[in-house]
mmCIF file of C-alpha atoms and ligand atoms in Angstrom:
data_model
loop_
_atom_site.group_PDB
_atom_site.id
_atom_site.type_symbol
_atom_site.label_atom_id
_atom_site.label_comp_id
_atom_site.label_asym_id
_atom_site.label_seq_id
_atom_site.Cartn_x
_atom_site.Cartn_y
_atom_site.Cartn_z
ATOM 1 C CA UNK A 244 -8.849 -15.500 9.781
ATOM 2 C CA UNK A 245 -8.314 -19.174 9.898
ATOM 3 C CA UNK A 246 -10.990 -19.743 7.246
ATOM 4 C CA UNK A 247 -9.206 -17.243 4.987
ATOM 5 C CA UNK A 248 -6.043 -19.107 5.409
ATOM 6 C CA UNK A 249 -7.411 -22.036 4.870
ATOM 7 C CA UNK A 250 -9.174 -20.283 1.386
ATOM 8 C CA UNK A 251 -6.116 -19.404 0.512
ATOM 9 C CA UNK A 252 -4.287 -22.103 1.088
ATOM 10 C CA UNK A 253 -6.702 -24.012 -0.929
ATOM 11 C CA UNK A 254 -6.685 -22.222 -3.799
ATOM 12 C CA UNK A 255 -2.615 -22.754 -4.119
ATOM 13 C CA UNK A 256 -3.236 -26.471 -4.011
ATOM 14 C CA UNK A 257 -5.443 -26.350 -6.482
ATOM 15 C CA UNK A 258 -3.138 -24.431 -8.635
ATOM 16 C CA UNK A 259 -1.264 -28.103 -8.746
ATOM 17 C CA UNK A 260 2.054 -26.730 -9.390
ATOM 18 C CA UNK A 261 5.169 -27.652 -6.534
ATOM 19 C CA UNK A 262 6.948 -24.846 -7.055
ATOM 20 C CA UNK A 263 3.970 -22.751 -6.709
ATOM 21 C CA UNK A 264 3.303 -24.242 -3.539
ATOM 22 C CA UNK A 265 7.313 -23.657 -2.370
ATOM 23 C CA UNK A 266 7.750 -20.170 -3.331
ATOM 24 C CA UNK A 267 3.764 -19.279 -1.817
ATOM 25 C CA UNK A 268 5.164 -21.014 1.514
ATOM 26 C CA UNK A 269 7.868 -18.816 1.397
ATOM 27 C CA UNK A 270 6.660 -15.530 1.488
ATOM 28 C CA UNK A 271 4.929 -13.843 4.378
ATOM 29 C CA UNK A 272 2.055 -13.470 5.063
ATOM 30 C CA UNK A 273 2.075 -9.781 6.562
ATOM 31 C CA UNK A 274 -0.761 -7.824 7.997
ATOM 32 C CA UNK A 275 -3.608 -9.156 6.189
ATOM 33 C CA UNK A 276 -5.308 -5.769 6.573
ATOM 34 C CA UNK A 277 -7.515 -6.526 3.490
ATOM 35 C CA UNK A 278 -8.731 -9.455 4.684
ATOM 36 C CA UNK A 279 -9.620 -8.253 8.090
ATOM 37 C CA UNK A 280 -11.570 -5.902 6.442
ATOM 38 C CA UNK A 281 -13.679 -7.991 4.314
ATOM 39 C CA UNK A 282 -14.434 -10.456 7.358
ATOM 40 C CA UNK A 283 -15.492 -7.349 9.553
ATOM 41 C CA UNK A 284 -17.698 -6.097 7.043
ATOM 42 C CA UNK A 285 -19.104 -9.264 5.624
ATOM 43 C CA UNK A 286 -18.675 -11.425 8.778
ATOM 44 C CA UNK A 287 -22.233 -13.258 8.122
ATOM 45 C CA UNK A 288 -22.119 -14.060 4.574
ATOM 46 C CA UNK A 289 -20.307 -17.658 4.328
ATOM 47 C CA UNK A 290 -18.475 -16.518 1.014
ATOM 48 C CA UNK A 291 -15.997 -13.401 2.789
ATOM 49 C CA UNK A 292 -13.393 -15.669 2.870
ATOM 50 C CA UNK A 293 -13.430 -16.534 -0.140
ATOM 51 C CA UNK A 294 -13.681 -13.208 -1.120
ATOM 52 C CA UNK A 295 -10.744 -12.395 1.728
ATOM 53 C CA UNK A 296 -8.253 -14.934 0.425
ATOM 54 C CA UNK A 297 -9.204 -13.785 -3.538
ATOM 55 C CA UNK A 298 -8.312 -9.802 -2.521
ATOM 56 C CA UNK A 299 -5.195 -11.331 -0.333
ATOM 57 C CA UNK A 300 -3.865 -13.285 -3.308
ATOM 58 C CA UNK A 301 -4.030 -9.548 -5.593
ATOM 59 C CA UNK A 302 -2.358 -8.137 -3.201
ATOM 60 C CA UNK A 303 0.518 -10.409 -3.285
ATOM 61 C CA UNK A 304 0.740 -10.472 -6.738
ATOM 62 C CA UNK A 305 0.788 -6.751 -6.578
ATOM 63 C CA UNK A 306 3.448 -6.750 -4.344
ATOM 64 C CA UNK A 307 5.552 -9.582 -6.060
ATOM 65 C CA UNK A 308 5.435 -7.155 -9.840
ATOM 66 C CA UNK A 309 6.391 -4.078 -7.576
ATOM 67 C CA UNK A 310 9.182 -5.724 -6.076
ATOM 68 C CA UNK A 311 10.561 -6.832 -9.251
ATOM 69 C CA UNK A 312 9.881 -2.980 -10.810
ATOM 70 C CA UNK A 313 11.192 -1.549 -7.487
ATOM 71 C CA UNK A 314 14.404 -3.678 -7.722
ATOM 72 C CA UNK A 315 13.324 -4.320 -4.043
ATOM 73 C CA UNK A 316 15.497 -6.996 -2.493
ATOM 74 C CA UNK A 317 13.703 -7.559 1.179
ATOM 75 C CA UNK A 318 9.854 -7.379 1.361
ATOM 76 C CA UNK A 319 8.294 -8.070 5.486
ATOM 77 C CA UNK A 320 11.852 -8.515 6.473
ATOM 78 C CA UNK A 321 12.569 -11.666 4.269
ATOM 79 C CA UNK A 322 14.504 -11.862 1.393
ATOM 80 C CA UNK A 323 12.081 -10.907 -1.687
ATOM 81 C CA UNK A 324 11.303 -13.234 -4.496
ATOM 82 C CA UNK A 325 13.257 -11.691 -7.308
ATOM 83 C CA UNK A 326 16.058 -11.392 -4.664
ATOM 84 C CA UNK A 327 16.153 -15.587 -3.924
ATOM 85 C CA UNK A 328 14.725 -16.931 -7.299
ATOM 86 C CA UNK A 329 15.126 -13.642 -9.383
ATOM 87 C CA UNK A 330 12.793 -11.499 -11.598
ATOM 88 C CA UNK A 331 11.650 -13.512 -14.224
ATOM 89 C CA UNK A 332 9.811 -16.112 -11.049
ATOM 90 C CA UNK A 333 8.968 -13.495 -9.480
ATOM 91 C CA UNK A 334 6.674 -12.135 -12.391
ATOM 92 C CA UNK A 335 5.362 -15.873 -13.553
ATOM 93 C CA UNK A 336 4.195 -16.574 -9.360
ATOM 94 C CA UNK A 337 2.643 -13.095 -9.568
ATOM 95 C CA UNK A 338 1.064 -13.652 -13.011
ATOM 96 C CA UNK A 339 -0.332 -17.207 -11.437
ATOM 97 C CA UNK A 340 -1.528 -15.792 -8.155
ATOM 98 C CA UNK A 341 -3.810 -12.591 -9.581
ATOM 99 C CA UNK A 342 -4.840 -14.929 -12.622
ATOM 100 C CA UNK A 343 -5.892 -17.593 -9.869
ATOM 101 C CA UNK A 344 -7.134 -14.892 -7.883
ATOM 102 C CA UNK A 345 -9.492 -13.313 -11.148
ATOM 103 C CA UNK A 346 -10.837 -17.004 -12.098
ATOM 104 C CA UNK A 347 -12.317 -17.410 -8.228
ATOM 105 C CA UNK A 348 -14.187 -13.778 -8.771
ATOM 106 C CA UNK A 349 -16.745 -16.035 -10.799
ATOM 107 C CA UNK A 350 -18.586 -17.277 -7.337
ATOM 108 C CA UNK A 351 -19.865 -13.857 -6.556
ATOM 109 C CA UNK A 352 -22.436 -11.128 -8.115
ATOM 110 C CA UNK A 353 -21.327 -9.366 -11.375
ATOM 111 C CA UNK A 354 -21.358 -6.179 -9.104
ATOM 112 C CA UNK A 355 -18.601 -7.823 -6.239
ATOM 113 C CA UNK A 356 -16.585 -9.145 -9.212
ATOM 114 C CA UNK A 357 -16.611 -6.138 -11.361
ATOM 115 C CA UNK A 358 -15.806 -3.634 -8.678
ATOM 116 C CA UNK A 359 -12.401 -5.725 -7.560
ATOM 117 C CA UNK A 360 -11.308 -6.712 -11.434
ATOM 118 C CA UNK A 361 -12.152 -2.675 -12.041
ATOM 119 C CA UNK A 362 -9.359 -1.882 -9.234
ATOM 120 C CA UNK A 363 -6.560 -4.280 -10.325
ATOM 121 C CA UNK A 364 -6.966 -2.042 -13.422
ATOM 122 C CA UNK A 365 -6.612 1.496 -11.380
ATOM 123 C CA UNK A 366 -3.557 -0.646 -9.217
ATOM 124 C CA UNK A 367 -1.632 -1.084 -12.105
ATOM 125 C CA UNK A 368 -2.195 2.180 -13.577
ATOM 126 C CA UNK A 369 -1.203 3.904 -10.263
ATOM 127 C CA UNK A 370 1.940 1.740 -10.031
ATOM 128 C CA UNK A 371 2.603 2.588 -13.729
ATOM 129 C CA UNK A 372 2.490 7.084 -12.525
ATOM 130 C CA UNK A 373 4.850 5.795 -9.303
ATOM 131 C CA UNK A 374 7.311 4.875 -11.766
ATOM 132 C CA UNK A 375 7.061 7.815 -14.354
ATOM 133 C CA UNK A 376 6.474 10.168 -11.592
ATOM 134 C CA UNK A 377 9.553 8.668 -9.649
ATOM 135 C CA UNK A 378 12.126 9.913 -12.960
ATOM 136 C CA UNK A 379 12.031 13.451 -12.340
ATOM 137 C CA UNK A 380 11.554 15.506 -8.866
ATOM 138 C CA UNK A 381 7.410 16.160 -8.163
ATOM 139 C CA UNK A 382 6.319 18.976 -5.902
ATOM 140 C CA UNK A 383 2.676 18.627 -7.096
ATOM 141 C CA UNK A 384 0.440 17.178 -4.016
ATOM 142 C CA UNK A 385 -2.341 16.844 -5.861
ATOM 143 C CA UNK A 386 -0.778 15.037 -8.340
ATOM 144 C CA UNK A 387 0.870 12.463 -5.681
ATOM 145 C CA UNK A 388 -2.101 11.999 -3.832
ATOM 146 C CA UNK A 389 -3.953 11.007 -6.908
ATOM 147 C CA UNK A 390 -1.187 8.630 -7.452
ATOM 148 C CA UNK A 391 -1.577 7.144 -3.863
ATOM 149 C CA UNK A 392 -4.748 6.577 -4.370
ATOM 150 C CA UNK A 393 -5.068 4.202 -7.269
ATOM 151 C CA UNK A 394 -1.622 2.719 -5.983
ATOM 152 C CA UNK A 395 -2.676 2.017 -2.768
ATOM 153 C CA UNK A 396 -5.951 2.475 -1.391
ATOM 154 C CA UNK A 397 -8.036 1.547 -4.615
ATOM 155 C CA UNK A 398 -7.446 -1.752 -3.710
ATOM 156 C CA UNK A 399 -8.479 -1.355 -0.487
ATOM 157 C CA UNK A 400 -11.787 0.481 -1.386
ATOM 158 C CA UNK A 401 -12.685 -2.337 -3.473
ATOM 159 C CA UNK A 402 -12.234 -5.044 -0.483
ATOM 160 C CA UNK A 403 -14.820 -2.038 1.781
ATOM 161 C CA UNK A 404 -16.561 -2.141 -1.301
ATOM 162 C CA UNK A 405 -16.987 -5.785 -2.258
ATOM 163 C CA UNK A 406 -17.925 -6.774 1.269
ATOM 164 C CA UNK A 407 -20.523 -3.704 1.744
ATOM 165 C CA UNK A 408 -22.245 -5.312 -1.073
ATOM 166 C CA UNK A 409 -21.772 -8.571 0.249
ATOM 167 C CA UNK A 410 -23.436 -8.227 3.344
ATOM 168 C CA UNK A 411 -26.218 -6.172 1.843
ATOM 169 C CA UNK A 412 -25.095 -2.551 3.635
ATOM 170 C CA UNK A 413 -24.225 0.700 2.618
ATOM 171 C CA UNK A 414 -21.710 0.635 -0.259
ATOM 172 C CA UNK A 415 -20.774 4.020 -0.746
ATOM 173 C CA UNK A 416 -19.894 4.520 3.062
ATOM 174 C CA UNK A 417 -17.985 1.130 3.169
ATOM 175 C CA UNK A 418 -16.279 2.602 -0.047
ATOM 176 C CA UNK A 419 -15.653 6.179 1.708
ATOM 177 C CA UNK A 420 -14.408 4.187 4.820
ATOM 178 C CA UNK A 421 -12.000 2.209 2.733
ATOM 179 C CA UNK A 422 -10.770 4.947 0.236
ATOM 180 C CA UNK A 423 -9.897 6.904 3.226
ATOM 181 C CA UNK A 424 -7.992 4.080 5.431
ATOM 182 C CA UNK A 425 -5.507 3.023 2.064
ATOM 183 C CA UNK A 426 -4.678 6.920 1.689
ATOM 184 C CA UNK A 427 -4.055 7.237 5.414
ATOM 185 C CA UNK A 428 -2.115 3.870 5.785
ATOM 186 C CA UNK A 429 -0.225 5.106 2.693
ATOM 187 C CA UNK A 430 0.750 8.580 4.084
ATOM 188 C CA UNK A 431 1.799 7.135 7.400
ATOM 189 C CA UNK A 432 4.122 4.440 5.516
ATOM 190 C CA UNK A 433 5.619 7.471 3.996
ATOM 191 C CA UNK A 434 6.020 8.890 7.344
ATOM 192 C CA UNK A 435 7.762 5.799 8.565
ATOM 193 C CA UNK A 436 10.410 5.821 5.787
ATOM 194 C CA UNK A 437 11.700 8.753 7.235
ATOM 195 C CA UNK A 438 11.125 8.248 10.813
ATOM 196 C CA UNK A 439 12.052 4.128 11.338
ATOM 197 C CA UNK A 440 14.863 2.497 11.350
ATOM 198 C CA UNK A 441 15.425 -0.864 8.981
ATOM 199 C CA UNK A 442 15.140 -3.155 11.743
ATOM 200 C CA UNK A 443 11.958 -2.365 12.550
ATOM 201 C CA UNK A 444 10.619 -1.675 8.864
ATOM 202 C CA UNK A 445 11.581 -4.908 7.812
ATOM 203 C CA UNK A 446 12.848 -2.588 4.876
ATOM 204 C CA UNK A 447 15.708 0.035 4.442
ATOM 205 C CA UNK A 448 14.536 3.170 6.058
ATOM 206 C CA UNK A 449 14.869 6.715 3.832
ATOM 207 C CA UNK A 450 14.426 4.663 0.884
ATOM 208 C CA UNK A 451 11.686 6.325 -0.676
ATOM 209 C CA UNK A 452 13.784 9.226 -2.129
ATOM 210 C CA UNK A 453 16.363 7.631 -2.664
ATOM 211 C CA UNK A 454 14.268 5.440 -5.118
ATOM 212 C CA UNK A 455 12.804 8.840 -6.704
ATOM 213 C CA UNK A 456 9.526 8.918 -4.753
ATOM 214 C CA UNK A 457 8.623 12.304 -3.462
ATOM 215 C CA UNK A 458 6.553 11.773 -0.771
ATOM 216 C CA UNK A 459 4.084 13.957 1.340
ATOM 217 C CA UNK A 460 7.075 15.169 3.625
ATOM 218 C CA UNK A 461 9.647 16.007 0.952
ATOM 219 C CA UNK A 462 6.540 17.801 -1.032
ATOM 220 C CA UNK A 463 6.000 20.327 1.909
ATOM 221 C CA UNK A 464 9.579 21.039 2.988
ATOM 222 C CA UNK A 465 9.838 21.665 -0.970
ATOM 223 C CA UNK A 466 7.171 24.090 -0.783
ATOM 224 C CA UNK A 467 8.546 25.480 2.686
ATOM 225 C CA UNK A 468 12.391 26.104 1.525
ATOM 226 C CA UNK A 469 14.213 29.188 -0.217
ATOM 227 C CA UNK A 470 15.312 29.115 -3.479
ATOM 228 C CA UNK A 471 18.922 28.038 -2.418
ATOM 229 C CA UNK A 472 17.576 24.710 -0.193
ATOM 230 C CA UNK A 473 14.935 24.179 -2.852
ATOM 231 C CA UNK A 474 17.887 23.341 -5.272
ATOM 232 C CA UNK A 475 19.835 21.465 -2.625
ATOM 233 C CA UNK A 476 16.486 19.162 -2.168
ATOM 234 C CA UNK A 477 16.083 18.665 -5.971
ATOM 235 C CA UNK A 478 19.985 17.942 -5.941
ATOM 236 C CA UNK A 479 19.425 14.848 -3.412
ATOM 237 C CA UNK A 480 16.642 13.424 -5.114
ATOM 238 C CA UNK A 481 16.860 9.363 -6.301
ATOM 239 C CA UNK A 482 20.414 9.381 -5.609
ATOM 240 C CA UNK A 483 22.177 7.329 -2.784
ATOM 241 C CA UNK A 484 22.098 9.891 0.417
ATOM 242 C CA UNK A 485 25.372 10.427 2.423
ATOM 243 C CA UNK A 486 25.001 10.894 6.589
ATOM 244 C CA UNK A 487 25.572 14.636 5.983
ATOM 245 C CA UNK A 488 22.056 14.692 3.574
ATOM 246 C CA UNK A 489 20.228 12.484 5.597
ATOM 247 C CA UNK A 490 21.063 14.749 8.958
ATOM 248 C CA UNK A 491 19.972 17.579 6.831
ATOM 249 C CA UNK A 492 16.762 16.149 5.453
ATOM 250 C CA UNK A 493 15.913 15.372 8.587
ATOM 251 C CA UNK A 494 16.588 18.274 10.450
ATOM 252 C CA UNK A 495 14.634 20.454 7.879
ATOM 253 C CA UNK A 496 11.936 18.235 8.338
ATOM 254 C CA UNK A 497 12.027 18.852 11.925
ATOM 255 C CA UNK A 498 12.123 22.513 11.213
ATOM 256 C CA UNK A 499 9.207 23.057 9.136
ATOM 257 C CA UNK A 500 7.348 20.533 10.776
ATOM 258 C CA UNK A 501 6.670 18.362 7.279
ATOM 259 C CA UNK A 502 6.188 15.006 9.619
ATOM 260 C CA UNK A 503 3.626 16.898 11.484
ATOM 261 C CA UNK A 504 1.877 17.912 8.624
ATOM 262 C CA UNK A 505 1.886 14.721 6.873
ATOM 263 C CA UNK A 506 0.851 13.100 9.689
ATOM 264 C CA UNK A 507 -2.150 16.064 9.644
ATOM 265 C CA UNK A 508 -3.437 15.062 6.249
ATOM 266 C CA UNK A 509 -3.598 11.068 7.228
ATOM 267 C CA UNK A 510 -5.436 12.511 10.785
ATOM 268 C CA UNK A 511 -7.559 14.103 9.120
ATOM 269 C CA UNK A 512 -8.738 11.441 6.028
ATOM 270 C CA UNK A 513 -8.817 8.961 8.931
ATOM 271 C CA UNK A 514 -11.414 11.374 10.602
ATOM 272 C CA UNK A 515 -13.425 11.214 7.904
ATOM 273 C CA UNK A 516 -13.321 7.326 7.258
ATOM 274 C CA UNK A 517 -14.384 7.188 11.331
ATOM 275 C CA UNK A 518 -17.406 9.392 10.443
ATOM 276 C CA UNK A 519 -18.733 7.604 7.859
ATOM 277 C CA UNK A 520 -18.560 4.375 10.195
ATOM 278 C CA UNK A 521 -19.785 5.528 13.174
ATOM 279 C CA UNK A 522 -21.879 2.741 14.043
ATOM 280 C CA UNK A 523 -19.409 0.280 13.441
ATOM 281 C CA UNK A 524 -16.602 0.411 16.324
ATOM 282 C CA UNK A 525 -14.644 -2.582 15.033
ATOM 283 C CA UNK A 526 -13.687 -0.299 12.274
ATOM 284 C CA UNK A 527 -13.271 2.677 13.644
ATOM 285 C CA UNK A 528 -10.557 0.162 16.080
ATOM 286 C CA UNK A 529 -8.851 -0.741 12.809
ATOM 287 C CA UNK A 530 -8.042 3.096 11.635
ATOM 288 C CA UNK A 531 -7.037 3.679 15.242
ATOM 289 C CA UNK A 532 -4.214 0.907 15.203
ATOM 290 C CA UNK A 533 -2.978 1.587 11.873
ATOM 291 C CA UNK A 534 -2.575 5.579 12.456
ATOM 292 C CA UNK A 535 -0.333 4.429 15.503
ATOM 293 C CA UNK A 536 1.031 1.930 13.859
ATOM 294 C CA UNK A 537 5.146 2.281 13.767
ATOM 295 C CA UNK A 538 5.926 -0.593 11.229
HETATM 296 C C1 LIG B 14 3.706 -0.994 -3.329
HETATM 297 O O1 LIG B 14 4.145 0.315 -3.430
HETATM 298 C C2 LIG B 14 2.898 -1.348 -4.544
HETATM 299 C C3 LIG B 14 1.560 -1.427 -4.640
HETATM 300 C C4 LIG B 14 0.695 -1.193 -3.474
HETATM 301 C C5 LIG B 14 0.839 -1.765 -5.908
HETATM 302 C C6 LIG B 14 1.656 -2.437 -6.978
HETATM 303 C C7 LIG B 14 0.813 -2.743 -8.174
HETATM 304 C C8 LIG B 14 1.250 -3.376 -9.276
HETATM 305 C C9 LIG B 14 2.651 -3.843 -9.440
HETATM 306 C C10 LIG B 14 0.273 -3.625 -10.383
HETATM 307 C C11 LIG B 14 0.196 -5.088 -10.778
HETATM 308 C C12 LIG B 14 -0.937 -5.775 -10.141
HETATM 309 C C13 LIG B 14 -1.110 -7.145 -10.126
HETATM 310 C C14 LIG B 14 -2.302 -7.706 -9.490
HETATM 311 C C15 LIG B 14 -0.132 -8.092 -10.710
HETATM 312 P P1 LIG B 14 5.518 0.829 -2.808
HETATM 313 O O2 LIG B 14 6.641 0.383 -3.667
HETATM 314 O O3 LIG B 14 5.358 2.292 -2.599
HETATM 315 O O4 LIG B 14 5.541 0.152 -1.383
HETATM 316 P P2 LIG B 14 6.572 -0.874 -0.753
HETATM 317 O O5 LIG B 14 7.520 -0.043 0.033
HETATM 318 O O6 LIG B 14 5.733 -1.769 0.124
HETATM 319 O O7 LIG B 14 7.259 -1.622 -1.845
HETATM 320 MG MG1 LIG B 15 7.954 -1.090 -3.689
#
């Protein structure tokens, strides 16, 4: 991970811009899962971190743009860009970073480079149905799993992806594996909106709902109430939640077990990203930590 950092830290400096450099330093770094990914996979081949730092640098660009859209004021427990320096930075460092980011893809194959440009693309147009989808109540799964999976784990496919084809293995697996690890890390960060508290999320907890997202949970108690409750739920949704509906969301979450089953559907997509890597432990290690994960 060094050598990533260092790739990274690399490429800002050769952005040549101070207050690049300032507002870069200030942000965190968090979990770096998509790097780890790419140097597990490709750990031979001298360009992964290159290829680490390039899918690292998306990602924060990604996550500076949703920020701003989200009106998000703390990302990793710091104060978020748009929140210190406002929106308008916020969007210029995130338009710098992924352009950056895009100009490095040049080192590798036409293959590597197409399949991580080709997911910025599905990103952008899952983060573009999160928003639309977020202005009225959804009960479709299908519909928010689709979602969830440009929005978050296309991203992460393409890093499983890349790196497959980097290290000359088996791309569809490494694809499979990947696909299946965003949509479970996704499902279990809805789970943790609902089941953490602020300090530890670094973020305030029930916020998903209250910003119009129907996740997984809220979709099966919808599915699970009577007529009466279903209008109560659709009542709550994307507004600010009082004690009284948070105690009840909870409890009739707790009732008709729609943690559980969440928690089911990210079990069960992480059982299938284990069996397409079953020679490869270190992965299999990495679903492990981030299905117990509680941050
Ligand atoms: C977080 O979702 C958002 C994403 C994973 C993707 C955002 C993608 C874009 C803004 C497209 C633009 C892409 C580039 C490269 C500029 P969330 O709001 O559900 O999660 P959060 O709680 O971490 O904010
Ligand atoms: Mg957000």
């Amino acid at each position: 991970m060094d050598r990533v950092e260092a790739q990274i830290e690399r490429l800002i400096q050769e952005i040549d811009y101070d207050e690049v450099s300032r507002l870069f330093a200030m942000l965190s770094g968090g979990k770096r899962l998509r790097a780890k990914l790419i140097l597990k996979i490709a750990k031979e081949h001298e360009d992964a971190p290159l290829l680490a730092a390039i899918v690292e640098l998306i990602h924060a660009a990604s996550l500076l743009h949703d920020d701003v859209i989200d009106e998000a004021m703390t990302r990793r427990g710091k104060a978020s860009v748009n929140a210190t320096d406002g929106s308008k930075t916020a969007v210029m460092l995130g338009d710098i970073l992924y352009s950056k980011a895009f100009t490095e893809l040049v080192h590798f194959d036409k293959l590597v480079a197409q399949t991580i440009s080709a997911s910025v693309t599905d990103l952008s147009k899952g983060e573009m149905m999160d928003v639309k989808m977020a202005e009225s109540f959804n009960s479709d799964e299908k519909k928010y799993l689709d979602m969830l999976y440009l929005k978050t784990a296309t991203l992460i496919e393409a890093a499983a992806k890349a790196s497959a084809i980097l290290a000359g293995k088996n791309a569809a697996a490494y694809a499979l594996y990947g696909k299946n690890l965003g949509l479970s890390f996704q499902i279990i960060d809805d789970i943790l909106d609902i089941t953490s508290d602020e300090a530890t999320l670094g973020k305030p907890a029930m916020n998903d709902f209250v910003e119009g997202k129907c996740t997984l949970p809220y979709i099966y108690l919808y599915h699970a109430l009577d007529e009466q409750d279903k209008h109560r739920l659709q009542s709550l949704h994307a507004k600010e939640l009082s004690n009284e509906d948070t105690l009840w969301l909870k409890e009739q979450m707790k009732h008709y077990q729609t943690i559980e089953k969440s928690f089911t559907l990210a079990q069960k997509l992480s059982n299938e990203a284990q069996a397409a890597m079953h020679e490869d432990p270190e992965l299999v290690a990495i679903l492990e930590t981030m299905i117990k994960r509680n941050y």
